[in-house]
Amino acid sequence: MSKQIQVSGLDAYYGAHKAIEDVSMTIEPRSITAFIGPSGCGKSTFLRTLNRMHEVIPGARVEGKVLLDGDDLYGASVEPVSVRRMIGMVFQRPNPFPTMSIYDNVAAGLRLNGRLPKSQLDGIVEESLKGANLWNEVKDRLTKPGAGLSGGQQQRLCIARAIAVKPQVLLMDEPCSALDPISTLAIEDLMAKLKDEFTIVIVTHNMQQAARVSDRTAFFNLAGQGQPGKVVEMDETSRMFTNPSQKATEDYITGRFG
Amino acid sequence: MTTDTKIRDGGPAMRRSASRRTSGEGLFKFLATAAGVVLLAIMAAIAVFLIAEAIPALQANKGGFFTDLVWEPNSSQVFGIGALAFGTVLSSGIALVIATPIAVGVALFISHYAPRRLAGPLGYLIDLLAAVPSVIYGLWGLAFLVPLLREPSRWLNEHFGWFPLFAGEGAIGGKTMLAGGIVLAIMILPIIAAISREVFLQVPRMNEEAALALGATRWEMIRMAVLPFGRPGVISAAMLGLGRAMGETIAVALIFPATFDISVQILTPHGNSIAANIANGFGEATPIGRGALIASGLVLFVITLLVNMAARMIINRRKEYARAGA
Amino acid sequence: MTLQQEAARRPRGVQHISTGRRVKDRFVQGLVYLAFAMAVVPLVSVLWLVISNGLARFDLEFMTHSMRGIGARDAGGGAYHAIIGTVEQVLLASAISVPIGLLTAIYLVEYGNGGRLSRAISFFVDVMTGVPSVVAGLFILAFWILFLGMPYSGWAGAMALSILMMPTVVRSTEEMLRLVPADLREASYALGVPKWRTIMKIVLPTAFTGIVTGVMLAVARVAGETAPILLTVFFTDSINNDPFSGPQMGLPLYVFDQAARPNDTAIDRAWTGALTLILIVMLLNLVARLIAWWRAPAKGR
Ligand SMILES: Nc1ncnc2c1ncn2[C@@H]1O[C@H](COP(=O)(O)OP(=O)(O)OP(=O)(O)O)[C@@H](O)[C@H]1O
Ligand SMILES: [Mg+2]
């Protein structure tokens, strides 16, 4: 249930503006890869190109290749809809559907592919909520609105919703930046658990978080004002944080800029 | 030297301007408040004077105002609102059934389907539909739509005559409830579409993205995130449209044949409404007749008031909800 | 390309969505486009018929003559008296509703502070938007003509129209006033300028073009109203330049009157009246939108 992503020579544009340039990397299955870098250097943009969510933004386009276990995600006959089903996404701000109950939120993605028997649906919902470490907190109020949960619980609900459709990869764009430290810890624990099953990519501004949870880290940076973002360095997290090969990486990690 | 004069003039000048300031301020605030109160007073006065002028006619009524179907206040002084109220409800019901789905489609088109650059101008095109005066829709309905509907009406009657709405014998087509309902539908479509479009555009972008990230198609995203969020807005938009349709006068006054009976046959020349009857009956009305028309207008006022207030409350609750969610 | 080749080119891992889902998506897209087309067809049809039928009598006589002395079946005649009536009634209606509407909006935005009165006013302004135009006419009929015993006149019609204009003016003005940035107000207060002068000198001028747009749209709406003037202005075939005495005519009323007459020359006049009316209304709309566009860059700062 977990696949490798290979990116080569990827450029992304918003209209005429080139947001990222020539990104190549391999994202290993059953591991957590962290993206770090200063604001505006294209981390979110790159993350969105991995499941073609950038296509939602008018004028956004990419050049280059993204392979999921060797399959080209931008192949001529590949639909973005099916790509997103295999590569799930969790956003910066928790975004449960406000009109749906907790149960329906988790079941939302499952219901897209036709009706499942109630018992099976119940099973997957429970399994996903357990997977997101939320089951114990919500099992008595599954029919209550998802918007009534705390921010951290909502974010775990969104994770449950994303993993319910059994994706190969889970992309997370600053999933903890809107949360308090306790909730952040809960999500970090969850990520450590989820990586047994999923390929996880996380964008974070929190160096400690990257150091704590990730196996590999990529450092993005801008070459200069108005220039596209690039990957400066990518390596084992332990090496990146102790002994980076690039000066810019060291400066950023130690807080000398950004 | 100059400084000197300024300082010397300073004291009294400041005092004078201060006193003028407070009186100006007080007067201005009074005027603004008074204008608002005048507005409230007008609403109250509408109710009061309609009631006052309706009472004499109602007292002279030899029939039952809420039960009788005939409307003969000028001759036999028997008049009842039954047939008119029924016609009002039926014709605006037809309008609502036709207009709401199309308006929701239009709203979705503008908010989620049309190319971005075209969405604005195309939306303006729909707004233009609302700018056409109702008398022109009446003329159009009379001269164009009524003849146009004759053949389709016969066809419907022939093949679906078993269905009560399409039943009837003899003259099929012409000035019918269907023609009036379609014209009303065209007239209320723009408001329903405009309000629905607004609420569809208010759907949080992050909820739409959440749906898409789950692998939803555009339609599935709309069903998952847009329609549930927009439903209260669409409901109140439809209710505002209903209120508009019930009060619409001149277009239906030209189209309806002004019969006084209760019939659900929308393909035969039947039909009337409170508003149409006021426009058609006013010219020949005696004092009792005018009072009777005012009484019917009062009923119309109360009905549309209730429909509108309900719609507004739904919208306002939604607004608070949206603000709390933001 | 054969199906096999197509299938071979398709990556193994990335499955297609089911045909059912794709078809449904396309189907709904078709419906949505269809709905839009269905909404535009009547607009085009109305405009086309009004123009093509209206041009027949769109002549100098129509613009300069009344219907006085024109027999039931006679050709000729015009709508001059109706045009004059509409212009006067609409101007008077604006003279009543613009000050009240402006002041009410100022109260709501600047002085109301969300109190009970302001919420009540705000709610009833919304409700007033839904008052059927015929009821506005009946009210003036009941109050002005029957209760006070005044005669039918253009002024009575103007009062009925002003009831319909007020809520529109309030809402659009309110919206514009709320767009005026708070720091502009504060800068003025900081200079010691009293609130009402700030409103007059800073807030209203800033919002001016927007308010004008709103007023013009309101005017465009009531210029086409028939029912209220039918009940209050009565009608006449002759020119009456004085809106304060005696029955007048209005262009929409003229169209209604002519359309209801069962002969072709009258129908021709109805179409031409409709064309004139639509030209006036659309022109007002267009100018209002142009003003709105023209000021848009200033807003985008
Ligand atoms: N929707 C958009 N339209 C146009 N340009 C965009 C859009 N989103 C992002 N950009 C531009 O693309 C570049 C990269 O933005 P991106 O959001 O990917 O940065 P980021 O690294 O995620 O920043 P942050 O850490 O603040 O989230 C920026 O220059 C930004 O201005
Ligand atoms: Mg970002």
PDB file of C-alpha atoms in Angstrom, chain C residues 10-11 23 33 82 90 92 94 103 121 123 152 169 185 226 233 250 272 299:
ATOM      1  CA  ARG C  10      -1.909   3.574 -19.653  1.00  0.00           C
ATOM      2  CA  PRO C  11       0.139   3.147 -16.502  1.00  0.00           C
ATOM      3  CA  VAL C  23     -20.522  10.101 -17.498  1.00  0.00           C
ATOM      4  CA  TYR C  33     -24.543  24.696 -19.666  1.00  0.00           C
ATOM      5  CA  ALA C  82     -46.288  58.973 -21.359  1.00  0.00           C
ATOM      6  CA  VAL C  90     -39.243  59.022 -11.662  1.00  0.00           C
ATOM      7  CA  LEU C  92     -39.953  63.052  -8.091  1.00  0.00           C
ATOM      8  CA  SER C  94     -35.886  59.942  -6.624  1.00  0.00           C
ATOM      9  CA  LEU C 103     -29.774  59.095   5.503  1.00  0.00           C
ATOM     10  CA  ILE C 121     -34.563  48.967  10.311  1.00  0.00           C
ATOM     11  CA  PHE C 123     -34.521  43.773   8.693  1.00  0.00           C
ATOM     12  CA  TYR C 152     -54.903  61.019  -8.916  1.00  0.00           C
ATOM     13  CA  VAL C 169     -31.078  52.902  -2.385  1.00  0.00           C
ATOM     14  CA  ARG C 185     -12.475  58.084   8.877  1.00  0.00           C
ATOM     15  CA  THR C 226     -46.636  49.651 -14.165  1.00  0.00           C
ATOM     16  CA  VAL C 233     -51.620  58.222 -11.657  1.00  0.00           C
ATOM     17  CA  GLY C 250     -46.428  56.688 -17.784  1.00  0.00           C
ATOM     18  CA  THR C 272     -42.689  50.822 -29.848  1.00  0.00           C
ATOM     19  CA  LYS C 299     -11.159  50.278  -5.335  1.00  0.00           C
TER      20      LYS C 299
END
